Amino acid sequence: MADRYLSFTATAPGRFLTARLGLPQPAALSRWTAERPSLEGHLLHLTAGGPSGLDLAPVLARTGLPTATETAGTTTGSTGGSTTGSTGPAAVVLDATGVRDVDTLAEVHAALHPVVRSVAASGRVVVLGAPLDTRDHHQAAVQQALEGFVRSLGKEIGRGRTVNLVRLSDASAAESTLRFLLSPKSAYVSGQVIGVGAAEGPDGPVDWTLPLAGRTALVTGAARGIGEAVAETLARDGAHVVVLDVPQAAEDARRVAARLGGSALTLDITAADAGERIAAELPDGLDVLIHNAGITRDRRLVNMPAERWSSVLDVNLASVLRTTDALLAKGALRTGGRIVATASIAGLAGNAGQTNYGASKAGVAGLVRSLAPRALAEHGVTVNAVAPGFIETKMTAAVPLFIREAGRRMNSLAQGGLPVDVAETTAWLAHPASGSVNGQVVRVCGQSLLGA
Ligand code: NAD
């Protein structure tokens, strides 16, 4: 169901009325299209806490945005055409990795205070932080302080602009992450803290236009909804996509597969031998495994029969554990492989009526955090999760109007996300250049007010 409130606030009378009544004023978000693949405007590169050891400039230059660097109040264009002038930046990257104490933390304020107002609508603020130093509690304190800073700025910045924190120690290892966050693909990702580890580069050069060319991706529950969008986005990025869904959805799965030039696999993912059946279907192995299939069977715990509990735990968690174990044990995931599971903010924040669902989705986050280092060390495979917030799907269209409206507005962007927002985040995690992103649970929720 269309978000009529969002359309209304895009009109002049709508803007006037909602401003007078103090109601939320969501901005229409700019999302990726083939015609407009980048943000429009320049990127302002700022530093706080002194020069960092990061070799950031070449990586930022490769985002395609003309870069301006600010030192002591002067702005100089470093790449591309005109970068200054009356229009504000489309993106600001603040390198705060050198911030080690409360005095230098003040440079974060000094750097962003004068420019935040001028950041373009649907623009990006990305703060770069260092890993917390366990031997220096002053450094750890102020680097942790950046999280509270970023999450607070995300809640006040408005106009469809997003604010995220990336913790890194190597700029080139973070290239896919910075490209994602500094593009329209991350329109609904805000208030996130993303850890990027050491470089785990792909063997060959990266094709940034068709990164998944020659790779096979399997998406569970891809006959409709978010899974369909994920399949479509991975196919856009060049993957051969296997659309897996239950027998009842076989016709839709075949339709999606045919549209994307992929193949369909009819299988209930809860089958005890699901992993073996997938491996048999793909004798050459696979590169990307997306655990998207999920169900809800809501009831408060006092009214919840055991069957509702077990069916949700089986689809959302047990089958994810079983198929992951089986495919890793068989060596079916090729080196450089990617596993992306689907959690939910309901698993992070909890939700009345969803003890089963919340437990299953929190379980997904636990699986990711525990398995990620071992899967990378033993199989060369990363394991991450996306945690969607309120996404406009058939599922959420069926939610009663009042609850649906609350779900849509209770986030910093004051609107629901689209399936493609989850899909773009998944595609970034599945990217061959994202090998240094591992064990992360990334919320795609417009910075929902619920949960951490
Ligand atoms: P959806 O119900 O529209 O689609 C789910 C798909 O999974 C369906 O095609 C269904 O047939 C398939 N499926 C269910 N059980 C299966 C099984 N046993 N084996 C194989 N396929 C199975 O749901 P959606 O809204 O697109 O959600 C996709 C994922 O995102 C789910 O894991 C869901 O929990 C999660 N999620 C959704 C939202 C949201 O707002 N829509 C929010 C948070 C998390």
CSV table of C-alpha atoms and ligand atoms in Angstrom, one decimal:
chain,number,residue,atom,x,y,z
A,1,MET,CA,0.0,0.0,0.0
A,2,ALA,CA,1.4,3.4,-1.1
A,3,ASP,CA,2.7,5.8,1.6
A,4,ARG,CA,0.1,8.6,1.0
A,5,TYR,CA,1.5,10.7,3.8
A,6,LEU,CA,4.9,10.7,2.1
A,7,SER,CA,3.3,11.9,-1.2
A,8,PHE,CA,1.3,14.5,0.7
A,9,THR,CA,4.3,16.0,2.4
A,10,ALA,CA,6.0,16.3,-1.0
A,11,THR,CA,3.4,18.9,-2.0
A,12,ALA,CA,3.6,22.6,-1.0
A,13,PRO,CA,0.4,22.6,1.0
A,14,GLY,CA,1.4,19.3,2.6
A,15,ARG,CA,4.8,20.7,3.7
A,16,PHE,CA,3.1,23.8,5.1
A,17,LEU,CA,0.4,22.0,7.0
A,18,THR,CA,2.7,19.3,8.5
A,19,ALA,CA,5.2,22.0,9.5
A,20,ARG,CA,2.5,24.0,11.2
A,21,LEU,CA,1.2,20.9,13.1
A,22,GLY,CA,4.7,19.7,14.0
A,23,LEU,CA,4.2,16.4,12.2
A,24,PRO,CA,7.1,14.3,10.7
A,25,GLN,CA,8.3,15.6,7.3
A,26,PRO,CA,9.8,12.7,5.4
A,27,ALA,CA,11.9,13.6,2.4
A,28,ALA,CA,11.6,11.5,-0.7
A,29,LEU,CA,14.8,9.5,-0.8
A,30,SER,CA,17.1,9.4,-3.9
A,31,ARG,CA,17.7,5.8,-4.7
A,32,TRP,CA,20.1,4.2,-7.2
A,33,THR,CA,19.0,4.1,-10.9
A,34,ALA,CA,21.1,3.2,-13.9
A,35,GLU,CA,20.6,6.8,-15.1
A,36,ARG,CA,21.6,8.3,-11.7
A,37,PRO,CA,24.1,5.8,-10.2
A,38,SER,CA,25.9,8.4,-8.0
A,39,LEU,CA,25.1,11.2,-5.6
A,40,GLU,CA,25.0,14.5,-7.3
A,41,GLY,CA,27.5,17.1,-6.0
A,42,HIS,CA,30.9,17.0,-4.4
A,43,LEU,CA,32.4,15.2,-1.5
A,44,LEU,CA,34.0,17.1,1.4
A,45,HIS,CA,36.9,15.3,3.1
A,46,LEU,CA,37.6,16.5,6.6
A,47,THR,CA,39.9,15.4,9.3
A,48,ALA,CA,39.7,15.6,13.1
A,49,GLY,CA,42.4,14.6,15.6
A,50,GLY,CA,45.4,15.3,13.3
A,51,PRO,CA,46.5,13.5,10.1
A,52,SER,CA,45.6,9.8,10.2
A,53,GLY,CA,47.7,7.0,8.8
A,54,LEU,CA,44.9,6.2,6.3
A,55,ASP,CA,45.6,6.6,2.7
A,56,LEU,CA,42.1,7.8,2.1
A,57,ALA,CA,42.3,10.3,-0.8
A,58,PRO,CA,42.8,7.7,-3.6
A,59,VAL,CA,39.9,5.6,-2.3
A,60,LEU,CA,37.6,8.6,-2.0
A,61,ALA,CA,38.6,9.8,-5.5
A,62,ARG,CA,37.5,6.4,-6.9
A,63,THR,CA,33.9,7.0,-5.6
A,64,GLY,CA,33.5,9.2,-8.6
A,65,LEU,CA,32.5,12.3,-6.6
A,66,PRO,CA,34.8,15.3,-7.0
A,67,THR,CA,36.6,15.7,-3.7
A,68,ALA,CA,37.3,18.9,-1.8
A,69,THR,CA,39.7,18.8,1.2
A,70,GLU,CA,39.2,21.2,4.0
A,71,THR,CA,42.2,22.5,6.0
A,72,ALA,CA,42.1,25.4,8.4
A,73,GLY,CA,38.9,26.9,6.9
A,74,THR,CA,40.0,26.8,3.3
A,75,THR,CA,38.5,24.4,0.8
A,76,THR,CA,40.5,23.1,-2.1
A,77,GLY,CA,39.3,20.9,-4.9
A,78,SER,CA,41.6,17.9,-5.3
A,79,THR,CA,40.0,15.9,-8.1
A,80,GLY,CA,37.6,16.6,-10.9
A,81,GLY,CA,36.1,20.0,-11.8
A,82,SER,CA,34.7,22.7,-9.6
A,83,THR,CA,34.0,21.5,-6.1
A,84,THR,CA,33.3,24.7,-4.2
A,85,GLY,CA,30.7,27.4,-4.9
A,86,SER,CA,27.3,28.0,-3.4
A,87,THR,CA,25.9,24.4,-3.3
A,88,GLY,CA,26.8,22.3,-0.3
A,89,PRO,CA,28.5,18.9,-0.5
A,90,ALA,CA,26.5,15.8,-1.4
A,91,ALA,CA,28.7,13.9,1.1
A,92,VAL,CA,31.0,14.6,3.9
A,93,VAL,CA,33.7,12.1,5.1
A,94,LEU,CA,35.2,13.0,8.4
A,95,ASP,CA,38.3,11.0,9.2
A,96,ALA,CA,38.3,10.9,13.0
A,97,THR,CA,40.6,7.9,13.4
A,98,GLY,CA,43.3,10.1,14.9
A,99,VAL,CA,41.0,11.3,17.8
A,100,ARG,CA,42.6,10.0,21.0
A,101,ASP,CA,41.4,12.2,23.8
A,102,VAL,CA,38.6,14.6,24.8
A,103,ASP,CA,40.5,17.7,23.5
A,104,THR,CA,40.9,16.3,20.0
A,105,LEU,CA,37.3,15.0,20.1
A,106,ALA,CA,36.3,18.7,20.0
A,107,GLU,CA,37.7,18.8,16.5
A,108,VAL,CA,34.8,16.6,15.4
A,109,HIS,CA,32.5,19.4,16.5
A,110,ALA,CA,34.7,22.0,15.0
A,111,ALA,CA,34.8,20.2,11.6
A,112,LEU,CA,31.1,19.3,11.2
A,113,HIS,CA,29.4,22.2,13.0
A,114,PRO,CA,30.0,24.7,10.1
A,115,VAL,CA,29.1,22.3,7.3
A,116,VAL,CA,26.2,20.1,8.4
A,117,ARG,CA,23.5,22.6,7.5
A,118,SER,CA,24.8,22.8,3.9
A,119,VAL,CA,24.9,19.0,3.2
A,120,ALA,CA,22.5,18.4,0.3
A,121,ALA,CA,19.1,16.6,0.7
A,122,SER,CA,19.6,12.8,0.6
A,123,GLY,CA,23.3,13.5,1.3
A,124,ARG,CA,25.7,11.5,3.3
A,125,VAL,CA,27.8,12.0,6.4
A,126,VAL,CA,30.3,9.2,7.0
A,127,VAL,CA,32.5,9.4,10.1
A,128,LEU,CA,35.6,7.2,10.1
A,129,GLY,CA,36.7,5.9,13.5
A,130,ALA,CA,39.6,3.7,14.7
A,131,PRO,CA,39.2,0.3,16.4
A,132,LEU,CA,39.0,0.7,20.2
A,133,ASP,CA,42.4,0.4,21.8
A,134,THR,CA,42.1,-1.9,24.8
A,135,ARG,CA,45.4,-0.6,26.2
A,136,ASP,CA,44.3,3.1,26.1
A,137,HIS,CA,41.0,3.8,27.8
A,138,HIS,CA,41.1,7.5,26.8
A,139,GLN,CA,41.3,6.5,23.1
A,140,ALA,CA,38.6,3.9,23.7
A,141,ALA,CA,36.4,6.4,25.4
A,142,VAL,CA,36.5,9.0,22.7
A,143,GLN,CA,36.3,6.5,19.8
A,144,GLN,CA,33.2,5.0,21.5
A,145,ALA,CA,31.9,8.6,21.9
A,146,LEU,CA,31.8,8.8,18.1
A,147,GLU,CA,29.0,6.2,18.1
A,148,GLY,CA,26.8,8.4,20.3
A,149,PHE,CA,27.7,11.3,18.2
A,150,VAL,CA,26.8,9.7,14.9
A,151,ARG,CA,23.5,8.2,16.2
A,152,SER,CA,22.5,11.5,17.6
A,153,LEU,CA,23.4,13.5,14.5
A,154,GLY,CA,21.5,10.9,12.4
A,155,LYS,CA,18.4,11.6,14.5
A,156,GLU,CA,18.5,15.4,14.0
A,157,ILE,CA,20.0,15.9,10.5
A,158,GLY,CA,16.7,15.4,8.5
A,159,ARG,CA,16.0,16.0,4.7
A,160,GLY,CA,16.7,12.3,3.8
A,161,ARG,CA,20.3,12.6,4.9
A,162,THR,CA,22.1,9.7,6.6
A,163,VAL,CA,24.9,9.5,9.1
A,164,ASN,CA,27.1,6.4,9.6
A,165,LEU,CA,30.3,5.4,11.4
A,166,VAL,CA,32.9,3.1,9.8
A,167,ARG,CA,35.6,1.7,12.0
A,168,LEU,CA,38.7,0.8,10.0
A,169,SER,CA,42.4,0.6,10.0
A,170,ASP,CA,43.0,0.3,6.3
A,171,ALA,CA,41.3,2.6,3.7
A,172,SER,CA,41.6,0.3,0.7
A,173,ALA,CA,40.0,-2.6,2.7
A,174,ALA,CA,37.0,-0.3,3.2
A,175,GLU,CA,36.6,0.7,-0.5
A,176,SER,CA,33.4,-1.3,-1.2
A,177,THR,CA,31.9,0.0,2.1
A,178,LEU,CA,32.7,3.6,1.4
A,179,ARG,CA,31.4,3.3,-2.2
A,180,PHE,CA,28.2,1.9,-0.8
A,181,LEU,CA,27.7,4.4,1.9
A,182,LEU,CA,28.6,7.3,-0.4
A,183,SER,CA,26.1,6.2,-3.1
A,184,PRO,CA,22.3,6.3,-3.4
A,185,LYS,CA,22.3,2.5,-2.8
A,186,SER,CA,22.5,3.2,1.0
A,187,ALA,CA,19.4,5.5,1.1
A,188,TYR,CA,17.8,3.7,4.0
A,189,VAL,CA,20.9,2.9,6.0
A,190,SER,CA,21.5,5.4,8.8
A,191,GLY,CA,22.9,5.4,12.4
A,192,GLN,CA,25.0,2.3,11.7
A,193,VAL,CA,28.4,1.4,13.1
A,194,ILE,CA,30.2,-0.8,10.6
A,195,GLY,CA,33.5,-2.6,11.4
A,196,VAL,CA,35.9,-3.2,8.5
A,197,GLY,CA,38.8,-5.5,9.2
A,198,ALA,CA,42.1,-6.1,7.5
A,199,ALA,CA,42.2,-6.3,3.7
A,200,GLU,CA,40.8,-9.7,2.4
A,201,GLY,CA,41.1,-8.7,-1.2
A,202,PRO,CA,39.7,-10.7,-4.2
A,203,ASP,CA,42.3,-12.5,-6.3
A,204,GLY,CA,41.9,-10.5,-9.4
A,205,PRO,CA,40.9,-6.9,-10.2
A,206,VAL,CA,37.4,-5.8,-9.2
A,207,ASP,CA,34.8,-5.1,-11.8
A,208,TRP,CA,32.8,-2.4,-10.1
A,209,THR,CA,30.1,-2.4,-12.8
A,210,LEU,CA,29.4,-6.2,-12.8
A,211,PRO,CA,31.0,-7.4,-9.6
A,212,LEU,CA,29.2,-10.7,-9.5
A,213,ALA,CA,29.8,-11.7,-13.2
A,214,GLY,CA,30.5,-15.4,-13.4
A,215,ARG,CA,29.3,-16.0,-9.9
A,216,THR,CA,26.3,-18.0,-8.7
A,217,ALA,CA,24.1,-16.7,-5.9
A,218,LEU,CA,21.3,-18.7,-4.2
A,219,VAL,CA,18.5,-16.7,-2.5
A,220,THR,CA,16.0,-18.5,-0.3
A,221,GLY,CA,12.4,-17.2,-0.3
A,222,ALA,CA,13.0,-15.3,-3.5
A,223,ALA,CA,9.6,-15.8,-5.2
A,224,ARG,CA,8.4,-12.5,-3.8
A,225,GLY,CA,9.0,-9.6,-1.4
A,226,ILE,CA,12.5,-8.7,-0.2
A,227,GLY,CA,14.0,-12.0,-1.6
A,228,GLU,CA,12.8,-11.2,-5.1
A,229,ALA,CA,14.4,-7.7,-4.8
A,230,VAL,CA,17.6,-9.3,-3.6
A,231,ALA,CA,17.6,-11.8,-6.5
A,232,GLU,CA,17.0,-8.9,-8.9
A,233,THR,CA,19.8,-6.8,-7.5
A,234,LEU,CA,22.4,-9.6,-7.5
A,235,ALA,CA,21.4,-10.4,-11.1
A,236,ARG,CA,21.9,-6.7,-11.9
A,237,ASP,CA,25.4,-7.1,-10.5
A,238,GLY,CA,26.0,-10.0,-12.9
A,239,ALA,CA,25.3,-13.1,-10.8
A,240,HIS,CA,23.5,-16.2,-12.0
A,241,VAL,CA,20.7,-16.3,-9.5
A,242,VAL,CA,19.0,-19.4,-8.1
A,243,VAL,CA,15.6,-18.5,-6.9
A,244,LEU,CA,14.6,-20.9,-4.1
A,245,ASP,CA,11.1,-21.1,-2.7
A,246,VAL,CA,8.5,-23.6,-1.3
A,247,PRO,CA,6.4,-25.8,-3.7
A,248,GLN,CA,3.4,-23.5,-3.2
A,249,ALA,CA,5.3,-20.6,-4.7
A,250,ALA,CA,6.9,-22.6,-7.5
A,251,GLU,CA,5.2,-20.7,-10.2
A,252,ASP,CA,6.2,-17.3,-8.9
A,253,ALA,CA,9.8,-18.6,-8.4
A,254,ARG,CA,10.0,-19.8,-12.0
A,255,ARG,CA,8.6,-16.4,-13.2
A,256,VAL,CA,11.2,-14.5,-11.2
A,257,ALA,CA,14.0,-16.8,-12.4
A,258,ALA,CA,13.0,-16.5,-16.0
A,259,ARG,CA,12.9,-12.7,-15.8
A,260,LEU,CA,16.4,-12.6,-14.3
A,261,GLY,CA,17.9,-15.2,-16.6
A,262,GLY,CA,18.5,-17.4,-13.5
A,263,SER,CA,17.1,-20.8,-12.4
A,264,ALA,CA,14.4,-21.8,-9.9
A,265,LEU,CA,14.7,-24.4,-7.2
A,266,THR,CA,11.6,-25.7,-5.5
A,267,LEU,CA,12.5,-26.7,-2.0
A,268,ASP,CA,11.2,-26.2,1.5
A,269,ILE,CA,14.3,-24.9,3.3
A,270,THR,CA,13.2,-26.7,6.5
A,271,ALA,CA,13.7,-30.2,4.9
A,272,ALA,CA,16.4,-32.1,6.8
A,273,ASP,CA,18.4,-32.6,3.7
A,274,ALA,CA,18.0,-29.1,2.2
A,275,GLY,CA,21.7,-28.4,2.2
A,276,GLU,CA,22.4,-31.7,0.4
A,277,ARG,CA,19.7,-30.9,-2.2
A,278,ILE,CA,21.2,-27.5,-2.9
A,279,ALA,CA,24.7,-28.9,-3.2
A,280,ALA,CA,23.4,-31.6,-5.6
A,281,GLU,CA,21.6,-28.9,-7.6
A,282,LEU,CA,24.8,-26.9,-7.9
A,283,PRO,CA,27.6,-29.4,-8.4
A,284,ASP,CA,30.1,-26.7,-9.3
A,285,GLY,CA,29.4,-24.9,-6.0
A,286,LEU,CA,28.1,-21.4,-5.3
A,287,ASP,CA,29.6,-18.1,-4.3
A,288,VAL,CA,26.8,-16.3,-2.6
A,289,LEU,CA,24.2,-17.8,-0.2
A,290,ILE,CA,21.4,-15.5,1.0
A,291,HIS,CA,19.2,-16.8,3.8
A,292,ASN,CA,16.2,-14.6,3.2
A,293,ALA,CA,13.2,-17.0,3.7
A,294,GLY,CA,11.3,-16.1,6.9
A,295,ILE,CA,7.9,-16.4,8.4
A,296,THR,CA,5.9,-14.8,11.3
A,297,ARG,CA,3.3,-16.5,13.5
A,298,ASP,CA,2.5,-13.8,16.0
A,299,ARG,CA,0.9,-14.4,19.3
A,300,ARG,CA,1.7,-13.3,22.8
A,301,LEU,CA,3.6,-16.0,24.7
A,302,VAL,CA,0.6,-16.8,26.9
A,303,ASN,CA,-1.4,-17.6,23.8
A,304,MET,CA,1.3,-19.2,21.7
A,305,PRO,CA,1.0,-22.9,21.0
A,306,ALA,CA,4.2,-24.9,20.7
A,307,GLU,CA,3.6,-25.3,16.9
A,308,ARG,CA,3.7,-21.6,16.3
A,309,TRP,CA,7.0,-21.4,18.2
A,310,SER,CA,8.6,-24.3,16.4
A,311,SER,CA,7.6,-23.4,12.9
A,312,VAL,CA,9.1,-19.9,13.2
A,313,LEU,CA,12.3,-21.1,14.8
A,314,ASP,CA,12.6,-23.9,12.2
A,315,VAL,CA,12.3,-21.6,9.1
A,316,ASN,CA,14.1,-18.5,10.5
A,317,LEU,CA,16.9,-20.1,12.5
A,318,ALA,CA,17.2,-23.9,12.5
A,319,SER,CA,17.2,-24.2,8.7
A,320,VAL,CA,19.7,-21.4,8.4
A,321,LEU,CA,22.0,-23.2,10.8
A,322,ARG,CA,21.4,-26.6,9.1
A,323,THR,CA,21.9,-25.5,5.5
A,324,THR,CA,24.9,-23.3,6.4
A,325,ASP,CA,26.6,-26.2,8.2
A,326,ALA,CA,25.9,-28.7,5.4
A,327,LEU,CA,27.1,-26.4,2.6
A,328,LEU,CA,30.3,-25.4,4.4
A,329,ALA,CA,31.0,-29.0,5.4
A,330,LYS,CA,30.6,-30.1,1.7
A,331,GLY,CA,32.9,-27.3,0.5
A,332,ALA,CA,30.0,-26.1,-1.6
A,333,LEU,CA,30.8,-22.4,-1.0
A,334,ARG,CA,33.7,-21.5,-3.0
A,335,THR,CA,36.7,-19.5,-1.6
A,336,GLY,CA,35.8,-15.8,-1.6
A,337,GLY,CA,32.2,-16.9,-0.9
A,338,ARG,CA,29.6,-14.8,0.9
A,339,ILE,CA,26.8,-15.7,3.3
A,340,VAL,CA,24.2,-13.1,4.2
A,341,ALA,CA,21.5,-14.0,6.6
A,342,THR,CA,18.4,-12.0,7.4
A,343,ALA,CA,17.8,-10.8,11.0
A,344,SER,CA,15.3,-8.1,11.9
A,345,ILE,CA,15.1,-5.1,14.3
A,346,ALA,CA,12.4,-7.2,16.1
A,347,GLY,CA,15.3,-9.5,17.1
A,348,LEU,CA,17.4,-6.6,18.3
A,349,ALA,CA,14.7,-4.5,20.0
A,350,GLY,CA,12.0,-7.2,20.8
A,351,ASN,CA,8.4,-6.8,19.8
A,352,ALA,CA,5.2,-7.7,21.6
A,353,GLY,CA,3.6,-10.8,20.1
A,354,GLN,CA,6.8,-11.9,18.5
A,355,THR,CA,8.7,-13.9,21.2
A,356,ASN,CA,9.2,-16.6,18.6
A,357,TYR,CA,10.2,-14.3,15.8
A,358,GLY,CA,12.4,-12.1,18.0
A,359,ALA,CA,14.2,-15.1,19.3
A,360,SER,CA,14.8,-16.5,15.9
A,361,LYS,CA,16.1,-13.3,14.5
A,362,ALA,CA,18.4,-12.6,17.5
A,363,GLY,CA,19.6,-16.1,17.0
A,364,VAL,CA,20.6,-15.2,13.4
A,365,ALA,CA,22.8,-12.4,14.8
A,366,GLY,CA,24.4,-14.8,17.2
A,367,LEU,CA,25.1,-17.3,14.4
A,368,VAL,CA,26.8,-14.5,12.3
A,369,ARG,CA,29.0,-13.2,15.1
A,370,SER,CA,30.2,-16.7,16.1
A,371,LEU,CA,30.7,-18.3,12.7
A,372,ALA,CA,32.2,-15.3,10.9
A,373,PRO,CA,35.8,-15.6,12.0
A,374,ARG,CA,35.9,-19.4,11.6
A,375,ALA,CA,34.2,-19.4,8.2
A,376,LEU,CA,36.7,-16.8,6.9
A,377,ALA,CA,39.7,-18.7,8.4
A,378,GLU,CA,38.7,-22.2,7.3
A,379,HIS,CA,36.7,-21.5,4.1
A,380,GLY,CA,37.5,-18.0,3.0
A,381,VAL,CA,33.8,-17.2,3.3
A,382,THR,CA,32.4,-14.1,5.1
A,383,VAL,CA,29.2,-14.3,7.1
A,384,ASN,CA,27.1,-11.2,7.8
A,385,ALA,CA,23.5,-10.3,8.4
A,386,VAL,CA,21.1,-7.5,7.3
A,387,ALA,CA,18.5,-6.5,9.9
A,388,PRO,CA,15.5,-4.8,8.1
A,389,GLY,CA,13.3,-2.4,9.9
A,390,PHE,CA,9.8,-1.5,8.5
A,391,ILE,CA,10.0,-2.4,4.8
A,392,GLU,CA,7.0,-1.8,2.5
A,393,THR,CA,6.0,-5.4,1.5
A,394,LYS,CA,2.8,-7.4,1.2
A,395,MET,CA,3.5,-8.5,4.8
A,396,THR,CA,3.6,-4.9,6.2
A,397,ALA,CA,0.7,-3.8,4.0
A,398,ALA,CA,-1.4,-6.3,5.9
A,399,VAL,CA,-0.6,-4.6,9.3
A,400,PRO,CA,-3.5,-2.6,10.7
A,401,LEU,CA,-3.4,1.1,9.6
A,402,PHE,CA,-2.5,2.7,12.9
A,403,ILE,CA,0.4,0.3,13.7
A,404,ARG,CA,1.5,0.5,10.1
A,405,GLU,CA,1.7,4.3,10.3
A,406,ALA,CA,3.6,4.2,13.5
A,407,GLY,CA,6.0,1.6,12.0
A,408,ARG,CA,6.6,3.9,9.0
A,409,ARG,CA,7.3,7.1,10.9
A,410,MET,CA,9.3,5.8,13.9
A,411,ASN,CA,12.7,6.2,12.3
A,412,SER,CA,14.9,9.1,11.5
A,413,LEU,CA,13.9,9.1,7.9
A,414,ALA,CA,10.2,9.1,8.9
A,415,GLN,CA,9.2,6.5,6.2
A,416,GLY,CA,9.3,2.8,5.5
A,417,GLY,CA,12.1,1.3,3.5
A,418,LEU,CA,11.7,-0.5,0.2
A,419,PRO,CA,12.7,-4.1,-0.6
A,420,VAL,CA,15.5,-2.7,-2.8
A,421,ASP,CA,17.1,-1.0,0.2
A,422,VAL,CA,17.6,-4.4,1.8
A,423,ALA,CA,18.7,-5.8,-1.5
A,424,GLU,CA,21.4,-3.1,-2.1
A,425,THR,CA,22.8,-3.7,1.4
A,426,THR,CA,22.9,-7.4,0.7
A,427,ALA,CA,24.7,-6.8,-2.6
A,428,TRP,CA,27.3,-4.7,-0.9
A,429,LEU,CA,27.9,-7.5,1.6
A,430,ALA,CA,28.0,-10.0,-1.2
A,431,HIS,CA,30.5,-7.9,-3.2
A,432,PRO,CA,33.8,-9.6,-4.0
A,433,ALA,CA,35.6,-6.5,-2.6
A,434,SER,CA,33.8,-6.8,0.8
A,435,GLY,CA,36.0,-9.6,2.2
A,436,SER,CA,37.0,-7.3,5.0
A,437,VAL,CA,33.4,-6.9,6.2
A,438,ASN,CA,32.7,-9.9,8.4
A,439,GLY,CA,30.5,-10.7,11.3
A,440,GLN,CA,28.5,-7.5,10.9
A,441,VAL,CA,24.8,-7.1,11.6
A,442,VAL,CA,23.8,-4.1,9.5
A,443,ARG,CA,20.4,-2.6,10.1
A,444,VAL,CA,18.4,-1.3,7.1
A,445,CYS,CA,15.8,0.6,9.1
A,446,GLY,CA,16.2,4.3,8.4
A,447,GLN,CA,17.6,4.4,12.0
A,448,SER,CA,14.6,3.0,13.7
A,449,LEU,CA,13.9,4.4,17.1
A,450,LEU,CA,13.5,0.8,18.3
A,451,GLY,CA,16.5,-1.2,19.5
A,452,ALA,CA,20.2,-0.5,19.7
B,1,NAD,P1,7.5,-12.5,2.4
B,1,NAD,O1,6.6,-13.3,3.3
B,1,NAD,O2,7.0,-11.6,1.5
B,1,NAD,O3,8.5,-13.5,1.6
B,1,NAD,C1,9.1,-14.6,2.2
B,1,NAD,C2,9.4,-15.7,1.2
B,1,NAD,O4,10.0,-16.8,1.9
B,1,NAD,C3,8.1,-16.2,0.5
B,1,NAD,O5,8.3,-16.3,-0.9
B,1,NAD,C4,7.9,-17.6,1.1
B,1,NAD,O6,7.3,-18.5,0.3
B,1,NAD,C5,9.4,-18.0,1.4
B,1,NAD,N1,9.5,-19.0,2.4
B,1,NAD,C6,8.8,-19.1,3.6
B,1,NAD,N2,9.1,-20.3,4.2
B,1,NAD,C7,9.9,-21.0,3.4
B,1,NAD,C8,10.6,-22.2,3.5
B,1,NAD,N3,10.3,-23.0,4.5
B,1,NAD,N4,11.4,-22.6,2.5
B,1,NAD,C9,11.6,-21.8,1.4
B,1,NAD,N5,11.0,-20.6,1.3
B,1,NAD,C10,10.2,-20.2,2.3
B,1,NAD,O7,8.5,-11.8,3.5
B,1,NAD,P2,9.4,-10.5,3.3
B,1,NAD,O8,8.7,-9.4,3.9
B,1,NAD,O9,9.9,-10.4,1.9
B,1,NAD,O10,10.7,-10.9,4.3
B,1,NAD,C11,11.9,-11.5,3.8
B,1,NAD,C12,12.8,-11.7,5.0
B,1,NAD,O11,13.0,-10.4,5.6
B,1,NAD,C13,12.2,-12.6,6.1
B,1,NAD,O12,13.3,-13.3,6.7
B,1,NAD,C14,11.7,-11.6,7.1
B,1,NAD,O13,11.6,-12.1,8.4
B,1,NAD,C15,12.7,-10.5,7.0
B,1,NAD,N6,12.2,-9.1,7.5
B,1,NAD,C16,11.2,-8.5,6.8
B,1,NAD,C17,10.7,-7.3,7.3
B,1,NAD,C18,9.6,-6.5,6.6
B,1,NAD,O14,9.4,-5.3,7.0
B,1,NAD,N7,9.0,-6.9,5.5
B,1,NAD,C19,11.3,-6.7,8.4
B,1,NAD,C20,12.4,-7.4,9.0
B,1,NAD,C21,12.8,-8.6,8.5
